[in-house]
PDB file of N, CA and C in Angstrom:
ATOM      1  N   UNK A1417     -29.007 -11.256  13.296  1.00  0.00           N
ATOM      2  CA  UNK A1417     -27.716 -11.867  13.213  1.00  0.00           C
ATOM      3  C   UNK A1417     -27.369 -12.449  14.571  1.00  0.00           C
ATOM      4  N   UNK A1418     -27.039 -13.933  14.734  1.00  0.00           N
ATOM      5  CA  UNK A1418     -27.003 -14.665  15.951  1.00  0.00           C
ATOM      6  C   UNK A1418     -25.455 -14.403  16.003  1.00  0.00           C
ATOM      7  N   UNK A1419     -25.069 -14.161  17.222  1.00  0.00           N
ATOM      8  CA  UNK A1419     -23.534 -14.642  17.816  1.00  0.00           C
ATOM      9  C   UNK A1419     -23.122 -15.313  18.650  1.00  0.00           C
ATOM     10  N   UNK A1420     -22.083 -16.134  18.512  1.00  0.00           N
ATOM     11  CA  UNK A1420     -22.303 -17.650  18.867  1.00  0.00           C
ATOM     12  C   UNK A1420     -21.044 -17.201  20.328  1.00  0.00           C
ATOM     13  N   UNK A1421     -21.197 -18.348  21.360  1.00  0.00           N
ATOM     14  CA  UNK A1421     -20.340 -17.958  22.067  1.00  0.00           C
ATOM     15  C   UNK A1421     -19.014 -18.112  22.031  1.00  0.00           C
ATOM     16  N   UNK A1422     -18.380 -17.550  22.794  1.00  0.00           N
ATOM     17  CA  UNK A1422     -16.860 -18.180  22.826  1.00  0.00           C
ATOM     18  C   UNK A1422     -16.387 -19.641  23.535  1.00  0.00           C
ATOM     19  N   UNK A1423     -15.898 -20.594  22.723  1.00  0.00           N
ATOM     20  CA  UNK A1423     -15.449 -22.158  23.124  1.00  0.00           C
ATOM     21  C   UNK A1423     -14.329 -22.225  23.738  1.00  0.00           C
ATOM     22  N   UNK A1424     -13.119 -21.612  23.346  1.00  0.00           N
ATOM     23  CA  UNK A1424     -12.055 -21.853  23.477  1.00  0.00           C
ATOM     24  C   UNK A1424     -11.578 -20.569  23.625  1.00  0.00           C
ATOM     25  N   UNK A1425     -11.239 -20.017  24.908  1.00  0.00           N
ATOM     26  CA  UNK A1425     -10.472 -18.700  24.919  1.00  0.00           C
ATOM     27  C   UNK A1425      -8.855 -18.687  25.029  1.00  0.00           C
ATOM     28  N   UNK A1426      -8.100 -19.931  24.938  1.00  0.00           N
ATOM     29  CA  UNK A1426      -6.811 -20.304  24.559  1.00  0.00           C
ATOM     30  C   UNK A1426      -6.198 -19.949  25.531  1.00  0.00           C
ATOM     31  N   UNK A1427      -4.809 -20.450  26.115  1.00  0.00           N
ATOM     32  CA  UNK A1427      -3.853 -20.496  27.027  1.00  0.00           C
ATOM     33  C   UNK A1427      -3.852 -18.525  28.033  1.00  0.00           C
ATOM     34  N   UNK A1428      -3.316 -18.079  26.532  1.00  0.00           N
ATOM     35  CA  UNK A1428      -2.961 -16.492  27.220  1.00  0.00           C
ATOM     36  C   UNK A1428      -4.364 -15.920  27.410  1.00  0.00           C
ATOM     37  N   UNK A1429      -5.276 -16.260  26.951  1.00  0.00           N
ATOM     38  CA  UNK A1429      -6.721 -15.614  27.505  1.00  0.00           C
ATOM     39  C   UNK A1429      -6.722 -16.084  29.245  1.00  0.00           C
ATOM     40  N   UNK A1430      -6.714 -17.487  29.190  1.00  0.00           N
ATOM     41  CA  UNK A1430      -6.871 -17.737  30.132  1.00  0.00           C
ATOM     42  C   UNK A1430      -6.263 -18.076  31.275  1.00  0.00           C
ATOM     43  N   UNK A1431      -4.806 -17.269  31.194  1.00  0.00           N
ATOM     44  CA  UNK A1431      -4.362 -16.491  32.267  1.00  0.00           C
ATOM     45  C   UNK A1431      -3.724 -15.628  32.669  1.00  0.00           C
ATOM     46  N   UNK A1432      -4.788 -14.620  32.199  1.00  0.00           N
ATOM     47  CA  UNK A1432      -5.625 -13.214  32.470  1.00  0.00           C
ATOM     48  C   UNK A1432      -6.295 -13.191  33.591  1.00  0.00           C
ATOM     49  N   UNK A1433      -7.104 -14.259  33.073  1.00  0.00           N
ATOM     50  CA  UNK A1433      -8.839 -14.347  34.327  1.00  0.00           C
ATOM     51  C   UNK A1433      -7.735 -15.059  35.374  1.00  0.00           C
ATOM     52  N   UNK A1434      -7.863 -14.405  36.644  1.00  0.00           N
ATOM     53  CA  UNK A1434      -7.442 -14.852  37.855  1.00  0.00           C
ATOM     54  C   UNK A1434      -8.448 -15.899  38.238  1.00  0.00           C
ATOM     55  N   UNK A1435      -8.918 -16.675  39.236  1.00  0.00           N
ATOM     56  CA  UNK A1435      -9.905 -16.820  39.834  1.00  0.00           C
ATOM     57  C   UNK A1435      -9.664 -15.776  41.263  1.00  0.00           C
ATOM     58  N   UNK A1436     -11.481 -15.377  41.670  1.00  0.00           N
ATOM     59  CA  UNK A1436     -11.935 -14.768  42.350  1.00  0.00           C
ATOM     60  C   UNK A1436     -11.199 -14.640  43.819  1.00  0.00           C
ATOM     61  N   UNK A1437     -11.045 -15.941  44.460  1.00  0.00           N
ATOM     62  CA  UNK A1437     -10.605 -16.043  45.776  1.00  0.00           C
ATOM     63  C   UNK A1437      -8.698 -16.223  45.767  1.00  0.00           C
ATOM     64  N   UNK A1438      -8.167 -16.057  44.712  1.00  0.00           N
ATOM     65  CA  UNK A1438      -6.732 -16.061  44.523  1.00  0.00           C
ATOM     66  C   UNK A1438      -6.225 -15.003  43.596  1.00  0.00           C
ATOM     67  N   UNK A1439      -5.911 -13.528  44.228  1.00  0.00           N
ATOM     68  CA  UNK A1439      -5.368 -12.502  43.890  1.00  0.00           C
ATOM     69  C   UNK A1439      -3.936 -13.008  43.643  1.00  0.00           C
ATOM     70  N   UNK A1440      -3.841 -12.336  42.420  1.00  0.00           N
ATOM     71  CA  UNK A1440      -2.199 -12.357  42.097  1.00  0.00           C
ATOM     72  C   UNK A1440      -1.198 -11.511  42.602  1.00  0.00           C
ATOM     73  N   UNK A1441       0.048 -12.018  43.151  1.00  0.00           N
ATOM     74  CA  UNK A1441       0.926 -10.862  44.110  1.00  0.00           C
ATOM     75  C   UNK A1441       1.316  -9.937  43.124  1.00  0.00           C
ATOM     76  N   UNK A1442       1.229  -8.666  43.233  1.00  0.00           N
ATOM     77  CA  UNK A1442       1.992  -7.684  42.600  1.00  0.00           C
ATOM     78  C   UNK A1442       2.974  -7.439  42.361  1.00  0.00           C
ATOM     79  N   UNK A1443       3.622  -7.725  41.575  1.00  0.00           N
ATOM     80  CA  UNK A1443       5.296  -7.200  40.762  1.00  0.00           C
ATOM     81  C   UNK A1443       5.768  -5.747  40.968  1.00  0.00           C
ATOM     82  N   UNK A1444       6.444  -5.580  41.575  1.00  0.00           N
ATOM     83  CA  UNK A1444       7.466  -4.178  42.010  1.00  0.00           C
ATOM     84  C   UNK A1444       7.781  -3.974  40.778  1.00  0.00           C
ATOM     85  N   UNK A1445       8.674  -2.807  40.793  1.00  0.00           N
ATOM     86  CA  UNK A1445       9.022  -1.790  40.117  1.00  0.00           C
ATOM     87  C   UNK A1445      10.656  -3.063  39.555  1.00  0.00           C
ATOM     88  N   UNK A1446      11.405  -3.289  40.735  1.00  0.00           N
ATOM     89  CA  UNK A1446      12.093  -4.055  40.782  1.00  0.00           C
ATOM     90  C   UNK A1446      12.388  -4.812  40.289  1.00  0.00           C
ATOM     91  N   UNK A1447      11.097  -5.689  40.514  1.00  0.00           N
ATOM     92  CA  UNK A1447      10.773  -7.487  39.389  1.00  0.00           C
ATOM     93  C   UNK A1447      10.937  -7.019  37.992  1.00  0.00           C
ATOM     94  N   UNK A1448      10.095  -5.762  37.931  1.00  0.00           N
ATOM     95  CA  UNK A1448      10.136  -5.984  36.218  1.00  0.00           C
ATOM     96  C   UNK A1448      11.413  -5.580  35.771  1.00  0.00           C
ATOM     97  N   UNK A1449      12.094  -4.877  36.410  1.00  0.00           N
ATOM     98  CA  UNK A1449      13.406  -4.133  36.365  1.00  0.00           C
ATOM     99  C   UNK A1449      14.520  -5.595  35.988  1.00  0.00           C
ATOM    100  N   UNK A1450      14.465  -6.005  37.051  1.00  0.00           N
ATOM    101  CA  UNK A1450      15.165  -7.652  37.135  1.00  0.00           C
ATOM    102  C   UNK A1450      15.041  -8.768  36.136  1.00  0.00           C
ATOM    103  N   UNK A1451      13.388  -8.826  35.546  1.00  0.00           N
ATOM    104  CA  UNK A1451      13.425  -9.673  34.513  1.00  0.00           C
ATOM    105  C   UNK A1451      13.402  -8.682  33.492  1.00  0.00           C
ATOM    106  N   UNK A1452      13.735  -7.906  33.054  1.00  0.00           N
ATOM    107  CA  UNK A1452      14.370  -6.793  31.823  1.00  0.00           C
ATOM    108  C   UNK A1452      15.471  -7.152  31.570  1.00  0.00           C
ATOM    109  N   UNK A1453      16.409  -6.865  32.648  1.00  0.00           N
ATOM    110  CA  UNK A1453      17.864  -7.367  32.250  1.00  0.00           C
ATOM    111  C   UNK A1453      17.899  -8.471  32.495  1.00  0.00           C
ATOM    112  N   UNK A1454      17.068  -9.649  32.905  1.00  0.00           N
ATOM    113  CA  UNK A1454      17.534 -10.963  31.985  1.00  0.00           C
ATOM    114  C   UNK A1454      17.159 -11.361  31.043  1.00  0.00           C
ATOM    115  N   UNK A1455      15.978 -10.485  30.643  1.00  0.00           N
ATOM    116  CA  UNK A1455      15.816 -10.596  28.804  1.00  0.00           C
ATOM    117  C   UNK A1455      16.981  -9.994  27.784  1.00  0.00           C
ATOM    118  N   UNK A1456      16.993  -8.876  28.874  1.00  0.00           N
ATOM    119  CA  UNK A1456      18.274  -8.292  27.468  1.00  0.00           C
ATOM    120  C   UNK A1456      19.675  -9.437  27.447  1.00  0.00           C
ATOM    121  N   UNK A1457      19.757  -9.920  28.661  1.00  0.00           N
ATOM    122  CA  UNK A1457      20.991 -10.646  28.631  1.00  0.00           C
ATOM    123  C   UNK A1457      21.078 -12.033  27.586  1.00  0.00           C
ATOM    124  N   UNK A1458      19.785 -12.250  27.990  1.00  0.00           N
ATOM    125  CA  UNK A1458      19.423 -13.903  27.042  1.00  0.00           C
ATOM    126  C   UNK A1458      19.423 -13.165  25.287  1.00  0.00           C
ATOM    127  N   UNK A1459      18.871 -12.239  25.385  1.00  0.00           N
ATOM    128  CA  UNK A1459      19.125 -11.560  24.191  1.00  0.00           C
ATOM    129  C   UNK A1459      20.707 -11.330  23.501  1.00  0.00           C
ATOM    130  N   UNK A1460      21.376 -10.994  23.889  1.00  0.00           N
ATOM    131  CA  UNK A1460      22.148 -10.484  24.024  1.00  0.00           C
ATOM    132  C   UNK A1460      23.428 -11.998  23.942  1.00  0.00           C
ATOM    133  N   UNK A1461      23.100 -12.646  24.908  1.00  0.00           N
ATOM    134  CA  UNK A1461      23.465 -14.331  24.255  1.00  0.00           C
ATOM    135  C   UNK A1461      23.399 -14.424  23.055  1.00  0.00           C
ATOM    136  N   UNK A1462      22.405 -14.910  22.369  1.00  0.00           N
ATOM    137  CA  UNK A1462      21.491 -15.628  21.788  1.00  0.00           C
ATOM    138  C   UNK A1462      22.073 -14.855  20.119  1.00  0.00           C
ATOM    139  N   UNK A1463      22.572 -13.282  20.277  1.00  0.00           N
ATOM    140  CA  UNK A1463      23.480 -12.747  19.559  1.00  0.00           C
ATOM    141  C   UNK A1463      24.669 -13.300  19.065  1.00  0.00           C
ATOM    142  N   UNK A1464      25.114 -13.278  20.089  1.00  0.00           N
ATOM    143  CA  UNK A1464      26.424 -13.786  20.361  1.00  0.00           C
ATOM    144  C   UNK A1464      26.713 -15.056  19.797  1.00  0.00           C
ATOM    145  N   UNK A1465      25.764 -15.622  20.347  1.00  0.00           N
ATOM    146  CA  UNK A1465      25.661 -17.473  20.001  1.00  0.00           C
ATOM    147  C   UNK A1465      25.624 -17.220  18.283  1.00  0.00           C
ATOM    148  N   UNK A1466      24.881 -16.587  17.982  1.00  0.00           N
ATOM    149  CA  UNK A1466      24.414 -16.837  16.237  1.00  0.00           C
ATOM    150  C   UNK A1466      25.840 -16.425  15.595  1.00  0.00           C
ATOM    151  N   UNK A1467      26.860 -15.455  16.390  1.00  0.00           N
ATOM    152  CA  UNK A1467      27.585 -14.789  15.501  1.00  0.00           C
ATOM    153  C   UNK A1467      28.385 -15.378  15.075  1.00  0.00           C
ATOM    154  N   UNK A1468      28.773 -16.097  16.160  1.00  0.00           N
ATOM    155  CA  UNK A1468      29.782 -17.192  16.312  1.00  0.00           C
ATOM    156  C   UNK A1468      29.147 -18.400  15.674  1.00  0.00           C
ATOM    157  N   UNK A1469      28.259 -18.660  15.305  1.00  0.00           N
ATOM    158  CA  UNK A1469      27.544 -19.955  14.408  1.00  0.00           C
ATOM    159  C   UNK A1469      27.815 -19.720  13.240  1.00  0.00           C
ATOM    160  N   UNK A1470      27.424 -18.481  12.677  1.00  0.00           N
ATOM    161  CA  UNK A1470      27.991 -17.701  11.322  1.00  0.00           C
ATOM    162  C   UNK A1470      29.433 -17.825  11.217  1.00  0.00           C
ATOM    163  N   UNK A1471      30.309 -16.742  12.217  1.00  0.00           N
ATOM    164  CA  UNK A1471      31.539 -16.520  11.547  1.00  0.00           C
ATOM    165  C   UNK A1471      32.220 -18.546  11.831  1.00  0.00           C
ATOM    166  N   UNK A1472      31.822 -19.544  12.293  1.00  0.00           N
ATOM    167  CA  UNK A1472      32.219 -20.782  12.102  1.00  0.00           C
ATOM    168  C   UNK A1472      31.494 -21.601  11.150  1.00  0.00           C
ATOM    169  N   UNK A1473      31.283 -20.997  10.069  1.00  0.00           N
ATOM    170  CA  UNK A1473      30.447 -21.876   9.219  1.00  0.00           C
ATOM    171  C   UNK A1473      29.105 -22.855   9.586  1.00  0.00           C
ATOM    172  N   UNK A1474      28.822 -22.816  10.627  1.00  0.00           N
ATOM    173  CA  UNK A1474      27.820 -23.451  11.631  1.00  0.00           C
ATOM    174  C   UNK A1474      26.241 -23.431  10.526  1.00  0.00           C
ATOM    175  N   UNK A1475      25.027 -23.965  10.983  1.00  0.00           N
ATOM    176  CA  UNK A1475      23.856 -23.764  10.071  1.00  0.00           C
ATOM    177  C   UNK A1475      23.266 -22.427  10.101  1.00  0.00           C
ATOM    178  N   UNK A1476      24.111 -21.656  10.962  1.00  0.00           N
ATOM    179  CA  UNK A1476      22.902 -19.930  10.981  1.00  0.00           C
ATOM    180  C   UNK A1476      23.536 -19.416   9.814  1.00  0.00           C
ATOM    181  N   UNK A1477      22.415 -18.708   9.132  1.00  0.00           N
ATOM    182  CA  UNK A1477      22.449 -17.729   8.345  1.00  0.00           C
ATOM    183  C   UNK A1477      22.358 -16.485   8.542  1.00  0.00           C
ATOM    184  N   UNK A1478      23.362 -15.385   7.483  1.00  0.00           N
ATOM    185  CA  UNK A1478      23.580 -14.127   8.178  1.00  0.00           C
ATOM    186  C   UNK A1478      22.273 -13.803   8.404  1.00  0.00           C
ATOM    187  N   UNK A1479      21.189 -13.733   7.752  1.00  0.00           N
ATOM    188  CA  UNK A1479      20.125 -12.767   7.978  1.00  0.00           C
ATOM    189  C   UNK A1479      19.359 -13.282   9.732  1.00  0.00           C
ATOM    190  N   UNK A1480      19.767 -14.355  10.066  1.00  0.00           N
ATOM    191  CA  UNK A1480      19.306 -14.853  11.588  1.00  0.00           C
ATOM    192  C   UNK A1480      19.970 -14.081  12.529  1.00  0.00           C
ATOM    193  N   UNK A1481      21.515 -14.060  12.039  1.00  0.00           N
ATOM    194  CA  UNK A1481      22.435 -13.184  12.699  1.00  0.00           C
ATOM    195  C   UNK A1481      21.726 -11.790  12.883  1.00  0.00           C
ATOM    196  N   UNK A1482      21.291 -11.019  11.817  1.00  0.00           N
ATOM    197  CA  UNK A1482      21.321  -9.562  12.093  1.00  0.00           C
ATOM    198  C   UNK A1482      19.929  -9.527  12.545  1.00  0.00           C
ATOM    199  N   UNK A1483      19.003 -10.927  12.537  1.00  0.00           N
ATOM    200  CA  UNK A1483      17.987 -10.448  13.635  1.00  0.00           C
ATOM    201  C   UNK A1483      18.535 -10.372  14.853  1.00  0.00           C
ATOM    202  N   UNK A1484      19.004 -11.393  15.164  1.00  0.00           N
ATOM    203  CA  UNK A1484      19.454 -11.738  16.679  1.00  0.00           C
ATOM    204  C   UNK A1484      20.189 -10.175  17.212  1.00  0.00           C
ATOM    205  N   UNK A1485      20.863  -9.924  15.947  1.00  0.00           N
ATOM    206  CA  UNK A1485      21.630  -8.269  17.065  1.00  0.00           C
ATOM    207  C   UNK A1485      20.782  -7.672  17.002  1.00  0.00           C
ATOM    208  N   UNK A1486      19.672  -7.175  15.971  1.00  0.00           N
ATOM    209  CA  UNK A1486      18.636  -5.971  16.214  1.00  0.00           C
ATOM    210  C   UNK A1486      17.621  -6.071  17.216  1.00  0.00           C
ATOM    211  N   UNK A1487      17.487  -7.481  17.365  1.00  0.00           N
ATOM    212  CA  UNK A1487      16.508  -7.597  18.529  1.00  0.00           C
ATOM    213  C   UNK A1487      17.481  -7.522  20.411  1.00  0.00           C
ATOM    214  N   UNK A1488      18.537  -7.270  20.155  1.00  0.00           N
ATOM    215  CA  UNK A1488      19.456  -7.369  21.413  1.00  0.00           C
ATOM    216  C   UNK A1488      19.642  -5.961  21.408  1.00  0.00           C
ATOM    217  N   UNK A1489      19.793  -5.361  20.137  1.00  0.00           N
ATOM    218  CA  UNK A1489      19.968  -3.644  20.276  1.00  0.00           C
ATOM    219  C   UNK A1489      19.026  -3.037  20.438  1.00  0.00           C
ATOM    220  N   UNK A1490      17.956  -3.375  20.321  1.00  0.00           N
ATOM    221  CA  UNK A1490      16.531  -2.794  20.256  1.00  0.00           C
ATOM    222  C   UNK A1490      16.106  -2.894  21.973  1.00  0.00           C
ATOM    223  N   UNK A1491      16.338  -4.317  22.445  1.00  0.00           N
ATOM    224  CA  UNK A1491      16.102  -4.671  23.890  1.00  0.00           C
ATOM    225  C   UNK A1491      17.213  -3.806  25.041  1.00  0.00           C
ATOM    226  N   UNK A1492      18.354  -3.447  24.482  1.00  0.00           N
ATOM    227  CA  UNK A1492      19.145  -2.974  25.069  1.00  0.00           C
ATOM    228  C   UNK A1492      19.315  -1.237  25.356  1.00  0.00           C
ATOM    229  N   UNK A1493      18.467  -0.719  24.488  1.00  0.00           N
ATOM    230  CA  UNK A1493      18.643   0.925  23.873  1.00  0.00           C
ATOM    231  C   UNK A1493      16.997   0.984  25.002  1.00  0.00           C
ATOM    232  N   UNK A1494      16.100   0.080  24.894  1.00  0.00           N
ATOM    233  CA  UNK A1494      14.413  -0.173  25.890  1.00  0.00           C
ATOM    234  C   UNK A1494      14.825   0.204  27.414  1.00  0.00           C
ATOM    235  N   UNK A1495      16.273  -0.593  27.400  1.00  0.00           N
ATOM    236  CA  UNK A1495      16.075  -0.793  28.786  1.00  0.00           C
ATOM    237  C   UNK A1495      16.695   0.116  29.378  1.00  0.00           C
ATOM    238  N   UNK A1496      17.500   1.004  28.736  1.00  0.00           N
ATOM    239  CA  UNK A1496      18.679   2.212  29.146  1.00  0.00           C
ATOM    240  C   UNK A1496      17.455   3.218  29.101  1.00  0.00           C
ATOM    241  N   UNK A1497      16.620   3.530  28.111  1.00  0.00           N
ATOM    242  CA  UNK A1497      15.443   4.288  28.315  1.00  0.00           C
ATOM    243  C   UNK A1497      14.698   4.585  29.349  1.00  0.00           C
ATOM    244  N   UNK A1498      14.632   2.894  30.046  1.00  0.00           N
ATOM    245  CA  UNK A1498      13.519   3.016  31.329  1.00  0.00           C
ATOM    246  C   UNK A1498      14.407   3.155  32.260  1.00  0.00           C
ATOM    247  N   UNK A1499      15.669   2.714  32.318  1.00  0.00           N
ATOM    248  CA  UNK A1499      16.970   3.440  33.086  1.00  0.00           C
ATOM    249  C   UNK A1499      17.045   4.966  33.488  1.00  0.00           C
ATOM    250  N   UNK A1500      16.937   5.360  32.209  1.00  0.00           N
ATOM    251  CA  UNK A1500      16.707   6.782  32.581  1.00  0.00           C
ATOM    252  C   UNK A1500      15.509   7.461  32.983  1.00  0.00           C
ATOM    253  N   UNK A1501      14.648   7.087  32.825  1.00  0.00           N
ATOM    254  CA  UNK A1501      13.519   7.457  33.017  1.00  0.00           C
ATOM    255  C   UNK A1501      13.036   7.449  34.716  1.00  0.00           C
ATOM    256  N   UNK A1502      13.744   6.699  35.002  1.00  0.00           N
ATOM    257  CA  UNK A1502      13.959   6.279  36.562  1.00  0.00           C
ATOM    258  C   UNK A1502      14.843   6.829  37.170  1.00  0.00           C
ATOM    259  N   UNK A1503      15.694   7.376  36.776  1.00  0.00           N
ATOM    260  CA  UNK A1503      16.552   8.280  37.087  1.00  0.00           C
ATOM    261  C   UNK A1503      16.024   9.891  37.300  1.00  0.00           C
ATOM    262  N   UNK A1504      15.433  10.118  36.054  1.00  0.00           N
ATOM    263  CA  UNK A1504      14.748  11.503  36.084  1.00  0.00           C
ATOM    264  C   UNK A1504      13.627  11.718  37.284  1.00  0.00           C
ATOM    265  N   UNK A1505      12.813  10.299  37.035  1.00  0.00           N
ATOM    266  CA  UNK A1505      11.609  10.563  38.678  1.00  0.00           C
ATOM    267  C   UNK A1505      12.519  10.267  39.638  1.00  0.00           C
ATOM    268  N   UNK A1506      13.467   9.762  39.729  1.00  0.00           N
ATOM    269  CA  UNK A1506      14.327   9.944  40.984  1.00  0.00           C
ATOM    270  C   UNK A1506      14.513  11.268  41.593  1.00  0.00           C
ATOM    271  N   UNK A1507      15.042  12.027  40.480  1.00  0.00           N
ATOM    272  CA  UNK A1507      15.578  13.590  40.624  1.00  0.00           C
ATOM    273  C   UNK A1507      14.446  14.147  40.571  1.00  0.00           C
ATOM    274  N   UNK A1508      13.758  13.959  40.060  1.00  0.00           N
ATOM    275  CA  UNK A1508      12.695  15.065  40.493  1.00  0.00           C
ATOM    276  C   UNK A1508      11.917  14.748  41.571  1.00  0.00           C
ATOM    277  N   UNK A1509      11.646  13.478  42.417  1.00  0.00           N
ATOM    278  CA  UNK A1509      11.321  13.610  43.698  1.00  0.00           C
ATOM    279  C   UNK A1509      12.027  14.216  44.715  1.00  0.00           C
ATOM    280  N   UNK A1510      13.312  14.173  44.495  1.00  0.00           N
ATOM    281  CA  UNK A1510      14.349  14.077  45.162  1.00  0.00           C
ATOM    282  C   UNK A1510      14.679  16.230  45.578  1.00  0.00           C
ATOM    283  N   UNK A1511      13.872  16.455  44.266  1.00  0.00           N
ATOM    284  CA  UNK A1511      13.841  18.270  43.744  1.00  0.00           C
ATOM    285  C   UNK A1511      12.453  18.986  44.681  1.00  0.00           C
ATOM    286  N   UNK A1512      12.078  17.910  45.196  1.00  0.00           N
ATOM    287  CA  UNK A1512      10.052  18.465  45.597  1.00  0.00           C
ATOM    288  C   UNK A1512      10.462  18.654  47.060  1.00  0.00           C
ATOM    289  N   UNK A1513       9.653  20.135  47.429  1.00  0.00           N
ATOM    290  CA  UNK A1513      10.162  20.497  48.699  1.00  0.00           C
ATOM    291  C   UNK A1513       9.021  20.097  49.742  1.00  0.00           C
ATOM    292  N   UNK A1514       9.404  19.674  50.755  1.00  0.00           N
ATOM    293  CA  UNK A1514       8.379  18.785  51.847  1.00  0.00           C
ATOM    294  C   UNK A1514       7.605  19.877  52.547  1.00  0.00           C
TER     295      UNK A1514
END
C-alpha cells in the first residue's frame, strides 16, 4: 500500500512550522490573560449586539441570540476559572516557606 505525500498542509498547518533561524517570542502568562478578556469582551458585545437586533425586530433570530449569550457565558464562567486558578497558585506560593 503506497502513501502519497502531503501537497497542501493549509494556512493553520503552516503556521505551526516556525522557520529554523526565527524563534517565536513567547507569550506571558499576561498576554494570554489580556487577550482572554478581549475575547470575552468581543463576546460579550456581539451578545449584546444580537439582543438588541432581536428585541428591535432587526434580521437576527432568537436562536442566534441564545448562541451569542451561551457562547459569552461559557467564555465568561472560562475566564473567572483561570481567575481563580491564579489566585490559588498565588496563595499557595505565597504559603511555601523559604
Amino acid at each position: 500500500m503506497a502513501v502519497g505525500g502531503v501537497s497542501n498542509i493549509g494556512p493553520v498547518a503552516s503556521r505551526l512550522v516556525q522557520p529554523a533561524g526565527d524563534p517565536a517570542p513567547a507569550a506571558g502568562f499576561g498576554d494570554s490573560l489580556q487577550r482572554g478578556l478581549q475575547s470575552v469582551s468581543q463576546l460579550e458585545r456581539a451578545a449584546d449586539d444580537a439582543a438588541l437586533s432581536f428585541a428591535t425586530d432587526g434580521p437576527t433570530a432568537v436562536h442566534e441570540v441564545m448562541t451569542a449569550t451561551t457562547k459569552s457565558q461559557l467564555a465568561t464562567e472560562t475566564l473567572v476559572a483561570v481567575r481563580n486558578r491564579a489566585v490559588e497558585a498565588y496563595q499557595e506560593i505565597m504559603r511555601l516557606q523559604v
